[in-house]
PQR file with spaces between the fields and no chain letter, atoms N, CA, C, O and H, PARSE charges and radii, in Angstrom:
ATOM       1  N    UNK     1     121.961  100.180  233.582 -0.4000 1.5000
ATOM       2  CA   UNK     1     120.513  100.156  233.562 -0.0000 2.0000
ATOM       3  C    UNK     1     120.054   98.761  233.137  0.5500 1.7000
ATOM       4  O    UNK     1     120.494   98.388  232.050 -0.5500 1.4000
ATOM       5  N    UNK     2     119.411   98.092  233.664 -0.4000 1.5000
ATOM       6  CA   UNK     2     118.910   96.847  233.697 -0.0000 2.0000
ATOM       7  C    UNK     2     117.288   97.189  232.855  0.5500 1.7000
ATOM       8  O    UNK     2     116.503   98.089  233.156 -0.5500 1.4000
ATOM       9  H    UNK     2     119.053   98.395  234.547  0.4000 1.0000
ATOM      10  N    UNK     3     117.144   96.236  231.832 -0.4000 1.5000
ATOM      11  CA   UNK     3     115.889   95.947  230.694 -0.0000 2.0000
ATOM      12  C    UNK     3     115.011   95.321  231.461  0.5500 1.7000
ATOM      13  O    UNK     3     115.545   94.215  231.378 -0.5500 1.4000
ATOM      14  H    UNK     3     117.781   95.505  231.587  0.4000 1.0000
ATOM      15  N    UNK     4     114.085   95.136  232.147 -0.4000 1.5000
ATOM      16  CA   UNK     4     113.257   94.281  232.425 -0.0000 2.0000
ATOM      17  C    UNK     4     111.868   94.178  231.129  0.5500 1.7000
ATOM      18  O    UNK     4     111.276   95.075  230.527 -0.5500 1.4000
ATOM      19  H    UNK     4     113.650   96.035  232.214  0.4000 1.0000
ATOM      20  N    UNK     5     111.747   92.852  231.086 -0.4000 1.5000
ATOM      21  CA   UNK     5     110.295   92.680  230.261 -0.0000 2.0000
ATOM      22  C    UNK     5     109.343   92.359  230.684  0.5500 1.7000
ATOM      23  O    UNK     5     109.401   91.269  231.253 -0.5500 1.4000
ATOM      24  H    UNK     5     112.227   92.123  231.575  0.4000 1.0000
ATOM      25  N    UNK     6     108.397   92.841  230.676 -0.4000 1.5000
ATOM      26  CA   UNK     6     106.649   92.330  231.193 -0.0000 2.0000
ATOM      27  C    UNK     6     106.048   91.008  230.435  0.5500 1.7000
ATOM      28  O    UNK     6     105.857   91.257  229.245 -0.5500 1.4000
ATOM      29  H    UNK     6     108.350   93.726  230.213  0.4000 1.0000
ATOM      30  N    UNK     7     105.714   89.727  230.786 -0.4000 1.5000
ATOM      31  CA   UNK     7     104.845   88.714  229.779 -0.0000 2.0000
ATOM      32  C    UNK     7     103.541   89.023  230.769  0.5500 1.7000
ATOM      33  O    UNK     7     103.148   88.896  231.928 -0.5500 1.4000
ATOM      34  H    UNK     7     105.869   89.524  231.753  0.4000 1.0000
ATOM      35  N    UNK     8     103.166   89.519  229.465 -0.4000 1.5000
ATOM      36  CA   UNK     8     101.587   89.501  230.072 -0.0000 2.0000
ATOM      37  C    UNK     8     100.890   88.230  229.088  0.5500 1.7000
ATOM      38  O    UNK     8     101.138   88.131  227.887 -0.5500 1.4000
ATOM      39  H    UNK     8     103.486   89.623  228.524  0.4000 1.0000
ATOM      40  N    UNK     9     100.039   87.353  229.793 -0.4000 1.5000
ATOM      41  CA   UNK     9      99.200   85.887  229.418 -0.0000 2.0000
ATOM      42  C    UNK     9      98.000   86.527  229.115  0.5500 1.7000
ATOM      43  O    UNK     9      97.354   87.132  229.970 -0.5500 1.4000
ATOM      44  H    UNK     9      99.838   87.434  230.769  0.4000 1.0000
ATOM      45  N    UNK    10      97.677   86.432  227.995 -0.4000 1.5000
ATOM      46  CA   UNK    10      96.124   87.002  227.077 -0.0000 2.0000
ATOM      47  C    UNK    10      95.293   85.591  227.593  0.5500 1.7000
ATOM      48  O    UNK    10      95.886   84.626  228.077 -0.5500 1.4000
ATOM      49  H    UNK    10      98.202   85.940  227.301  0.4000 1.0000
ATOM      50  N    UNK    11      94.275   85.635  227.459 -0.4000 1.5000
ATOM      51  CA   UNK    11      93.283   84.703  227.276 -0.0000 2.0000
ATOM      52  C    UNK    11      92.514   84.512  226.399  0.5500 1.7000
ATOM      53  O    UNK    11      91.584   85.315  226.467 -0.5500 1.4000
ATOM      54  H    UNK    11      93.793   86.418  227.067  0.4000 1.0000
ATOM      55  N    UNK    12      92.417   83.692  225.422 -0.4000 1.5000
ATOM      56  CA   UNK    12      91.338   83.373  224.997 -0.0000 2.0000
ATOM      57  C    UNK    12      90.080   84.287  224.881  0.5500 1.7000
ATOM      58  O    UNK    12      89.977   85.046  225.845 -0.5500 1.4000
ATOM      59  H    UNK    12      93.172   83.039  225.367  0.4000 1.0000
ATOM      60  N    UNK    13      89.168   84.397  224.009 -0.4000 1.5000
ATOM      61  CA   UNK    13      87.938   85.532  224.431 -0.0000 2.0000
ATOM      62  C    UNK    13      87.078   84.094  223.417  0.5500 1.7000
ATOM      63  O    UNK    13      86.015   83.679  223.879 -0.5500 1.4000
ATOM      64  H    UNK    13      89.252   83.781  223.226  0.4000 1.0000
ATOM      65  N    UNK    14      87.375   83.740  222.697 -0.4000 1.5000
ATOM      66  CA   UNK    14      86.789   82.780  221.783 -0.0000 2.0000
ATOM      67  C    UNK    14      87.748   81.719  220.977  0.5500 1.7000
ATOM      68  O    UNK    14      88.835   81.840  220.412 -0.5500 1.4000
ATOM      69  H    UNK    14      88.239   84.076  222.322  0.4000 1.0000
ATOM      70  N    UNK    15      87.060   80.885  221.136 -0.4000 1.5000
ATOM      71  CA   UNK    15      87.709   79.235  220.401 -0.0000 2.0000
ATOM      72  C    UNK    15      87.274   78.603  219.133  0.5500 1.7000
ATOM      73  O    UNK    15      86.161   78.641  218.610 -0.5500 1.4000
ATOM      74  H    UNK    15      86.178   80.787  221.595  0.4000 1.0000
ATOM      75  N    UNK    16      88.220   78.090  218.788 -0.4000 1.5000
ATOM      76  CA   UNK    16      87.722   77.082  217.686 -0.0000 2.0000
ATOM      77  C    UNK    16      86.831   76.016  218.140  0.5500 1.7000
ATOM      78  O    UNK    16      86.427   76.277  219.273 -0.5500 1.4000
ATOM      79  H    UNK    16      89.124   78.059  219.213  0.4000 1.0000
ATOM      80  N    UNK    17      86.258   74.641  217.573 -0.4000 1.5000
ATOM      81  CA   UNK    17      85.188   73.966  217.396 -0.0000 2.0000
ATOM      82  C    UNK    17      86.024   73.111  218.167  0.5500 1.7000
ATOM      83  O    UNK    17      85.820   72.803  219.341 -0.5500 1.4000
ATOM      84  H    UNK    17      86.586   74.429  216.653  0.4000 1.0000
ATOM      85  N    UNK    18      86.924   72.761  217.491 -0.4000 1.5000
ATOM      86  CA   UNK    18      87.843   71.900  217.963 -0.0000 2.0000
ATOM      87  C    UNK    18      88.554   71.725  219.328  0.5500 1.7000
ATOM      88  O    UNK    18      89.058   70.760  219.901 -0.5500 1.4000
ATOM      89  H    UNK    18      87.090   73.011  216.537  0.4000 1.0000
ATOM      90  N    UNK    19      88.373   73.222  219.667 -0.4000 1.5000
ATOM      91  CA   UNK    19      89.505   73.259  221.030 -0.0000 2.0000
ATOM      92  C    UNK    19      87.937   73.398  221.886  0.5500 1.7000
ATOM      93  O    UNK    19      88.042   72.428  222.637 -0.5500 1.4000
ATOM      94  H    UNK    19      87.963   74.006  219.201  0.4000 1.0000
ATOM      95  N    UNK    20      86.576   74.021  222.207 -0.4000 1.5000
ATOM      96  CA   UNK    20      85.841   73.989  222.799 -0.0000 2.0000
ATOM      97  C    UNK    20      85.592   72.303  222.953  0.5500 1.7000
ATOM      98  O    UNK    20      85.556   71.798  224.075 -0.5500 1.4000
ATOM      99  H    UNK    20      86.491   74.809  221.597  0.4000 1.0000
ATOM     100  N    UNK    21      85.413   71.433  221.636 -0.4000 1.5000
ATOM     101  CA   UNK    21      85.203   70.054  221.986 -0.0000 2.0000
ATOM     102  C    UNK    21      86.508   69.590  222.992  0.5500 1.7000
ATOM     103  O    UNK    21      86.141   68.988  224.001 -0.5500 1.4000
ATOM     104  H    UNK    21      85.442   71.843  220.725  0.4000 1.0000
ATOM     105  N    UNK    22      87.271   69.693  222.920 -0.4000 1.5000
ATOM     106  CA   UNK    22      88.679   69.284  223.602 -0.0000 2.0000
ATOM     107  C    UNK    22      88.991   70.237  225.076  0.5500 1.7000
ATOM     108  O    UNK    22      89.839   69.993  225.934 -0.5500 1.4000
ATOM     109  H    UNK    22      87.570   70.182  222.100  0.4000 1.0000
ATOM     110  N    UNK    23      88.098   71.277  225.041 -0.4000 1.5000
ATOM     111  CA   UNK    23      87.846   71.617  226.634 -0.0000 2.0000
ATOM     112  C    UNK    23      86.556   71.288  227.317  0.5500 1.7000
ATOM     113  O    UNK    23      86.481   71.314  228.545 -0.5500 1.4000
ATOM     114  H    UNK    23      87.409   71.475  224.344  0.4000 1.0000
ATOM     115  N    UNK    24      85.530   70.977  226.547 -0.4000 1.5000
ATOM     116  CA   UNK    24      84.463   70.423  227.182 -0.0000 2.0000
ATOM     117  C    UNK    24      84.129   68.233  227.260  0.5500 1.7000
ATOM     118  O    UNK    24      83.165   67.579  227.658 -0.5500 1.4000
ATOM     119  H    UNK    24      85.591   70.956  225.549  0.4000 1.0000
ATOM     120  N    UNK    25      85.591   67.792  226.614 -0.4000 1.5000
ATOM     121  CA   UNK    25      86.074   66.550  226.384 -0.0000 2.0000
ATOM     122  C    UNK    25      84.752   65.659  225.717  0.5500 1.7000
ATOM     123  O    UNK    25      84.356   64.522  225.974 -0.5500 1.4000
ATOM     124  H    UNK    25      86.374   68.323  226.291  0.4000 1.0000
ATOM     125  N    UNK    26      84.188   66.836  224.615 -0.4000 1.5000
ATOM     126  CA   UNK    26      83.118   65.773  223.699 -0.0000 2.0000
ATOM     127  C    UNK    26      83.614   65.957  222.238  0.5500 1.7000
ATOM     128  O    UNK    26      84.818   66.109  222.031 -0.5500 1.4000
ATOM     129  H    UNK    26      84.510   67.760  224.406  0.4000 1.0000
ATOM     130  N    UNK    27      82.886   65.949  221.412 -0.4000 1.5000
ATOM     131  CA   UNK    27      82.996   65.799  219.719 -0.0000 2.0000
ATOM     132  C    UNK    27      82.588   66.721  219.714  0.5500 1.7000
ATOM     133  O    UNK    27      81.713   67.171  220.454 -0.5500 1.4000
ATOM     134  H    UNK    27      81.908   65.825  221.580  0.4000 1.0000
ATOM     135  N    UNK    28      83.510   67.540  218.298 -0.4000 1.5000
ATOM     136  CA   UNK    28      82.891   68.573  217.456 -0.0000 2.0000
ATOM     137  C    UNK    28      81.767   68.385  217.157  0.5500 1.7000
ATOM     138  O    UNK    28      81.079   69.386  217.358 -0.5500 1.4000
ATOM     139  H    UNK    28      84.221   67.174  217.697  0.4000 1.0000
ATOM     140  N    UNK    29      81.218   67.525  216.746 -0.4000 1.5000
ATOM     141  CA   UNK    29      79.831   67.410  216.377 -0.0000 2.0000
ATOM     142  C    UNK    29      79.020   67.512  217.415  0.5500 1.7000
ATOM     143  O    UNK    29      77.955   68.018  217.063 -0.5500 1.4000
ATOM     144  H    UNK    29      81.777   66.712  216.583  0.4000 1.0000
ATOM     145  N    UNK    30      79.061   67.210  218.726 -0.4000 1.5000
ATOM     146  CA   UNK    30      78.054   67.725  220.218 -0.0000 2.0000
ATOM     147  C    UNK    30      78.549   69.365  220.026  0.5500 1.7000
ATOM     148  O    UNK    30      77.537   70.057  219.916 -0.5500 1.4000
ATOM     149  H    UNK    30      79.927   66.799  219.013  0.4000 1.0000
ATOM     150  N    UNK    31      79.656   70.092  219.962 -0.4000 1.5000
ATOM     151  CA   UNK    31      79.426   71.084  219.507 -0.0000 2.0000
ATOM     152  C    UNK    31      78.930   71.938  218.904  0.5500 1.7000
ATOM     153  O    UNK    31      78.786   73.104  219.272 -0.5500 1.4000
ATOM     154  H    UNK    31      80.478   69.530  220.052  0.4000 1.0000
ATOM     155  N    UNK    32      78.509   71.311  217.592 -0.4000 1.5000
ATOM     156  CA   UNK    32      77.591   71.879  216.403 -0.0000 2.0000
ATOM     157  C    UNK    32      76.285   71.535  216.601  0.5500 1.7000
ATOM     158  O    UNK    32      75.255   71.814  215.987 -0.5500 1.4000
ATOM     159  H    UNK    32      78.626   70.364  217.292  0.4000 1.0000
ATOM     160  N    UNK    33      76.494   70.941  217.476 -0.4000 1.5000
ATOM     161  CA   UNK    33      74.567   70.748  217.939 -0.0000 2.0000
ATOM     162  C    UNK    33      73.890   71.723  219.128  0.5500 1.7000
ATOM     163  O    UNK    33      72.779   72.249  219.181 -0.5500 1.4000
ATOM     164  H    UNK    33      77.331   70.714  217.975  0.4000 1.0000
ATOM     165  N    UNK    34      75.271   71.745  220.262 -0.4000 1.5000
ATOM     166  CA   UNK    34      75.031   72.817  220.915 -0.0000 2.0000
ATOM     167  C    UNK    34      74.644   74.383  220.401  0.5500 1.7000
ATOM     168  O    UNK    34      73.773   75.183  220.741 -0.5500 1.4000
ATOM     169  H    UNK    34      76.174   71.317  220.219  0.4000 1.0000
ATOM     170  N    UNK    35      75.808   74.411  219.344 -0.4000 1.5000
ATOM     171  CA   UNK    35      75.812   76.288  218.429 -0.0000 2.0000
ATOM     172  C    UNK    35      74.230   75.584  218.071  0.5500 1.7000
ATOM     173  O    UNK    35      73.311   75.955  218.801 -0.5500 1.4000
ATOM     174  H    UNK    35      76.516   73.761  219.068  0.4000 1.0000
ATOM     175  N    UNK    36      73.982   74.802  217.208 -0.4000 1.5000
ATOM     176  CA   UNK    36      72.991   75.084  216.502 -0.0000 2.0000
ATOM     177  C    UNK    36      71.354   74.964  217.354  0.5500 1.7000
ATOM     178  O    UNK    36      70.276   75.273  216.846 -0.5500 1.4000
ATOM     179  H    UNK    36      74.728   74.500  216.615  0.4000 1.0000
ATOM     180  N    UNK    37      71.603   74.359  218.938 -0.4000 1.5000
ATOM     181  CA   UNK    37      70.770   74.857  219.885 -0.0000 2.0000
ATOM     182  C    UNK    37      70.348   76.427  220.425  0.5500 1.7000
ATOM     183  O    UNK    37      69.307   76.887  220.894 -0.5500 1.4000
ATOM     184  H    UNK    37      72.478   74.108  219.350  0.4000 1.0000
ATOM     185  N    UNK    38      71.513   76.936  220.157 -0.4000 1.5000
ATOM     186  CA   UNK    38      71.548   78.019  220.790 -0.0000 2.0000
ATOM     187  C    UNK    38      72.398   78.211  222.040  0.5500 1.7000
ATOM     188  O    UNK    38      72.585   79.337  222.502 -0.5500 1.4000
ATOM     189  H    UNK    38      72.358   76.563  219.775  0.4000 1.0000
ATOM     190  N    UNK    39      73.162   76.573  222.853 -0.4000 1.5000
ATOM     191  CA   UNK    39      73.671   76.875  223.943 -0.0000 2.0000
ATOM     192  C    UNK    39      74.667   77.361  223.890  0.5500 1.7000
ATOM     193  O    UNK    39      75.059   77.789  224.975 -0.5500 1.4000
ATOM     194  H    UNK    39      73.009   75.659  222.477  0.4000 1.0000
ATOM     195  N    UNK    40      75.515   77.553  222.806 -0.4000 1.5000
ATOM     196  CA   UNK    40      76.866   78.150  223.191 -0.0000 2.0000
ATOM     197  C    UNK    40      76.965   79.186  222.164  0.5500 1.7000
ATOM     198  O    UNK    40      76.905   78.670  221.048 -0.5500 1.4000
ATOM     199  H    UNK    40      75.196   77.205  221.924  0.4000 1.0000
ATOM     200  N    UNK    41      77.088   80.405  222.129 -0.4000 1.5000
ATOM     201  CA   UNK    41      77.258   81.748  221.868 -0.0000 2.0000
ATOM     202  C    UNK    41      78.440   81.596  220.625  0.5500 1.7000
ATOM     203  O    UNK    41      79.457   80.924  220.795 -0.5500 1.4000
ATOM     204  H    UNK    41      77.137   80.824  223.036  0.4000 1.0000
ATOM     205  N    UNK    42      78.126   82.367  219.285 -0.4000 1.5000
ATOM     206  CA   UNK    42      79.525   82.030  218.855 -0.0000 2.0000
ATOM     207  C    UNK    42      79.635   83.231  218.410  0.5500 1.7000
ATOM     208  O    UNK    42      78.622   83.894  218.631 -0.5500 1.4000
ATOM     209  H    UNK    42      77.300   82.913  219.147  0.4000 1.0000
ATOM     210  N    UNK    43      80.548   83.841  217.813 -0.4000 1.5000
ATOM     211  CA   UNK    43      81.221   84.945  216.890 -0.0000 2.0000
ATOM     212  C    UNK    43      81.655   84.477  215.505  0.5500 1.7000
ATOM     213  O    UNK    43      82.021   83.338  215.217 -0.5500 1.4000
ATOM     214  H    UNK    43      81.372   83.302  217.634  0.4000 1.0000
ATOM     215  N    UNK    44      81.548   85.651  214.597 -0.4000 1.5000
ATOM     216  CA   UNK    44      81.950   85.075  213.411 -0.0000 2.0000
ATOM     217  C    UNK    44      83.778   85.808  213.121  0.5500 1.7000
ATOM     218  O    UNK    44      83.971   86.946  213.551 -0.5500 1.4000
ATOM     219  H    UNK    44      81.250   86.577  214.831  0.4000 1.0000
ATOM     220  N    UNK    45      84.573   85.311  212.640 -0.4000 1.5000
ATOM     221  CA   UNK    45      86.092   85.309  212.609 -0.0000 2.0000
ATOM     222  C    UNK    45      85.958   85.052  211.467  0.5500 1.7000
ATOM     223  O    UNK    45      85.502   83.934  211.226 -0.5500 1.4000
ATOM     224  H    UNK    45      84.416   84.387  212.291  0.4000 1.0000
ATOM     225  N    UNK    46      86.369   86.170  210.029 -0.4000 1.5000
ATOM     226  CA   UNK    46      86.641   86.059  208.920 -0.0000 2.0000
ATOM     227  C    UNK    46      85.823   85.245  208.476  0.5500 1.7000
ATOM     228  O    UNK    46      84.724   85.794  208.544 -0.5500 1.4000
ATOM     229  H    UNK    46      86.739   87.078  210.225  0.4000 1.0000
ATOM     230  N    UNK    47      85.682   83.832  207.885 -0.4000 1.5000
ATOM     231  CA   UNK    47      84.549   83.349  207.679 -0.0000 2.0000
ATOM     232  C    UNK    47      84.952   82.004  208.583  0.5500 1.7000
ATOM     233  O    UNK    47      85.170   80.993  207.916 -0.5500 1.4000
ATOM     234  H    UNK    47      86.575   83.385  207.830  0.4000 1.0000
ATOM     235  N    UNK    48      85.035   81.924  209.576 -0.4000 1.5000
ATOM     236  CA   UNK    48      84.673   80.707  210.704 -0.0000 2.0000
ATOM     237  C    UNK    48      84.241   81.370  212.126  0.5500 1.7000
ATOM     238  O    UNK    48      84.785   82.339  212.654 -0.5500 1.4000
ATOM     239  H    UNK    48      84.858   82.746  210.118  0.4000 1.0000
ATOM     240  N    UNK    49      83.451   80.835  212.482 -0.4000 1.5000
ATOM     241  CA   UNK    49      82.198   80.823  214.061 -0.0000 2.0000
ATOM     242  C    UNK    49      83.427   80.534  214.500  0.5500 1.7000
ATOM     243  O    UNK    49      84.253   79.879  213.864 -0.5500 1.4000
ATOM     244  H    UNK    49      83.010   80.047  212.053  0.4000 1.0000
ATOM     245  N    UNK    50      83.627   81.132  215.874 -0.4000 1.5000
ATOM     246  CA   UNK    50      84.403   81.015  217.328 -0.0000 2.0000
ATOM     247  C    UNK    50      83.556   80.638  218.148  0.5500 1.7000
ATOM     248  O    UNK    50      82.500   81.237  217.947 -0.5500 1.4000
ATOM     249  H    UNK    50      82.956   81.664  216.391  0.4000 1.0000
ATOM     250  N    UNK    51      83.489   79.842  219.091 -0.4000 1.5000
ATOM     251  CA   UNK    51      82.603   79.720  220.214 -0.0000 2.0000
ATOM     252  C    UNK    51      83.253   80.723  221.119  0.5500 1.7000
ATOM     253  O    UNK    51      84.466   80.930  221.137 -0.5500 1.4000
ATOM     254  H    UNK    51      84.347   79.355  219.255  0.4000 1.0000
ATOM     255  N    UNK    52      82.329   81.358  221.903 -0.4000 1.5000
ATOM     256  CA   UNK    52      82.850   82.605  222.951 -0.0000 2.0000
ATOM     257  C    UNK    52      82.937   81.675  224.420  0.5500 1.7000
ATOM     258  O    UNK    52      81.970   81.044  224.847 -0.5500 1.4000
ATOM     259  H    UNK    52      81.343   81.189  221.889  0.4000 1.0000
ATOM     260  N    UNK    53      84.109   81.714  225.011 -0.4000 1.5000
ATOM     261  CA   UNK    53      84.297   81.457  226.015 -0.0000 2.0000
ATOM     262  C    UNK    53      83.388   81.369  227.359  0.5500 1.7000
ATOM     263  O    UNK    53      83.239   80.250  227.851 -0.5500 1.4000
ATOM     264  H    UNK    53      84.895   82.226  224.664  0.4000 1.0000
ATOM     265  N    UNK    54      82.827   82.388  227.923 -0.4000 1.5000
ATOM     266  CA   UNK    54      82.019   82.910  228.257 -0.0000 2.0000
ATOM     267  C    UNK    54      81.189   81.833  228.204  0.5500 1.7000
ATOM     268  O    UNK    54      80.844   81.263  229.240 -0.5500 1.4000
ATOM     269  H    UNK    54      82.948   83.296  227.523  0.4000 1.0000
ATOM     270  N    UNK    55      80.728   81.387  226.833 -0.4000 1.5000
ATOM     271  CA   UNK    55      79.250   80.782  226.869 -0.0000 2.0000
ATOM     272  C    UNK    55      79.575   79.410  227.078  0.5500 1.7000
ATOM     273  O    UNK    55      78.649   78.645  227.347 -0.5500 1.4000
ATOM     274  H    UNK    55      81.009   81.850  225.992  0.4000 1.0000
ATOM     275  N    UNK    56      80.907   78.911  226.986 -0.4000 1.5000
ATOM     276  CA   UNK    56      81.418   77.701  227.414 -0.0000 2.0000
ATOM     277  C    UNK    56      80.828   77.807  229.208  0.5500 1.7000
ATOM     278  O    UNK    56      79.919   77.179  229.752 -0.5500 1.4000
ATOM     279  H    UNK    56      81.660   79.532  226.768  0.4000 1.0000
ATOM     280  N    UNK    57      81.595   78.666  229.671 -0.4000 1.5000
ATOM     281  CA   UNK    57      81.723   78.707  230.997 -0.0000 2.0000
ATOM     282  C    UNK    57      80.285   78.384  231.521  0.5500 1.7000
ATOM     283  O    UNK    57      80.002   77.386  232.183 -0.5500 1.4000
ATOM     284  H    UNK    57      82.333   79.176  229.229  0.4000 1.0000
ATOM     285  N    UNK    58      79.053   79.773  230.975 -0.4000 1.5000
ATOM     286  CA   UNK    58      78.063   79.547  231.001 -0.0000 2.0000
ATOM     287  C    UNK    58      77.121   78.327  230.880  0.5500 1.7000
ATOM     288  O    UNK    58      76.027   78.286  231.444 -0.5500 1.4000
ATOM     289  H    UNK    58      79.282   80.584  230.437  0.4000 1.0000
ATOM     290  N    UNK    59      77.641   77.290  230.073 -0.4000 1.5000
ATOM     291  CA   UNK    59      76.841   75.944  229.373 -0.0000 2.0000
ATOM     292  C    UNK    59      77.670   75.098  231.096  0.5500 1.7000
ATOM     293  O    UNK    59      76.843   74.926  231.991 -0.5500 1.4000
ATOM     294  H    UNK    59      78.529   77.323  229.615  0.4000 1.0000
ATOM     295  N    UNK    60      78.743   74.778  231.332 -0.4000 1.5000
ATOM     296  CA   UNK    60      79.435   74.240  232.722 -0.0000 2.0000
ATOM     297  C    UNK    60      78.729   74.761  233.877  0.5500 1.7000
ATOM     298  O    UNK    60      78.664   74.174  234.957 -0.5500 1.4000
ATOM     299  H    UNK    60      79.415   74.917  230.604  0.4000 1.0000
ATOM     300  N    UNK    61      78.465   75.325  233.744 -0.4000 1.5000
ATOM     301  CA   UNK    61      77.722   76.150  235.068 -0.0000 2.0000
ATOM     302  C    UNK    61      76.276   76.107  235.279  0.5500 1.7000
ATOM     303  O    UNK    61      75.755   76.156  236.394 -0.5500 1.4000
ATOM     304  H    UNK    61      78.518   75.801  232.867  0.4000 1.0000
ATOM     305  N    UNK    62      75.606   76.007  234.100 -0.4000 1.5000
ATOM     306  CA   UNK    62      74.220   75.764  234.236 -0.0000 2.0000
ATOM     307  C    UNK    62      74.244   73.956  234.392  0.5500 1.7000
ATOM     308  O    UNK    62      73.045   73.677  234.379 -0.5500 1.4000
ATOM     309  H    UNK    62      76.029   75.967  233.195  0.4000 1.0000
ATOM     310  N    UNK    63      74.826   72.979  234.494 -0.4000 1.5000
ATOM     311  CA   UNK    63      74.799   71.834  234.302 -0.0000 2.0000
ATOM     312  C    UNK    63      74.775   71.544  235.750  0.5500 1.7000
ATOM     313  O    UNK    63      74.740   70.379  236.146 -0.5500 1.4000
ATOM     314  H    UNK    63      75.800   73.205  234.505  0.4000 1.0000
C-alpha cells in the first residue's frame, strides 16, 4: 500500500505592515497612512492590525 500526501498551499487572508509595504513596493509608513485613510481594511491579530488582503487587491484595482 503506497502513502500518498496531499500539500495543500493556504493563502494568506491578511498581512503584516511590513509584507503589504513589500507587496505594494512602498514604506510602511504609506501604509499607515493608507489604514489610517481608510483605504486598506485591517483586522486586529492579538494586539497587531493585519491588513486584509482583499483590500490590498481592492486599493490595485481601483488605481
Amino acid at each position: 500500500m503506497q502513502i500518498t500526501e496531499k500539500v495543500i498551499e493556504l493563502e494568506p487572508l491578511a498581512v503584516r505592515r511590513g509584507t503589504a509595504a513589500k507587496m505594494l513596493d512602498c514604506s510602511p509608513t504609506t501604509i499607515h497612512k493608507l489604514m489610517k485613510a481608510g483605504k486598506l481594511r485591517t483586522v486586529k491579530v492579538g494586539a497587531d492590525d493585519r491588513i486584509l488582503i482583499d483590500s490590498i487587491r481592492a486599493l490595485v484595482a481601483s488605481a
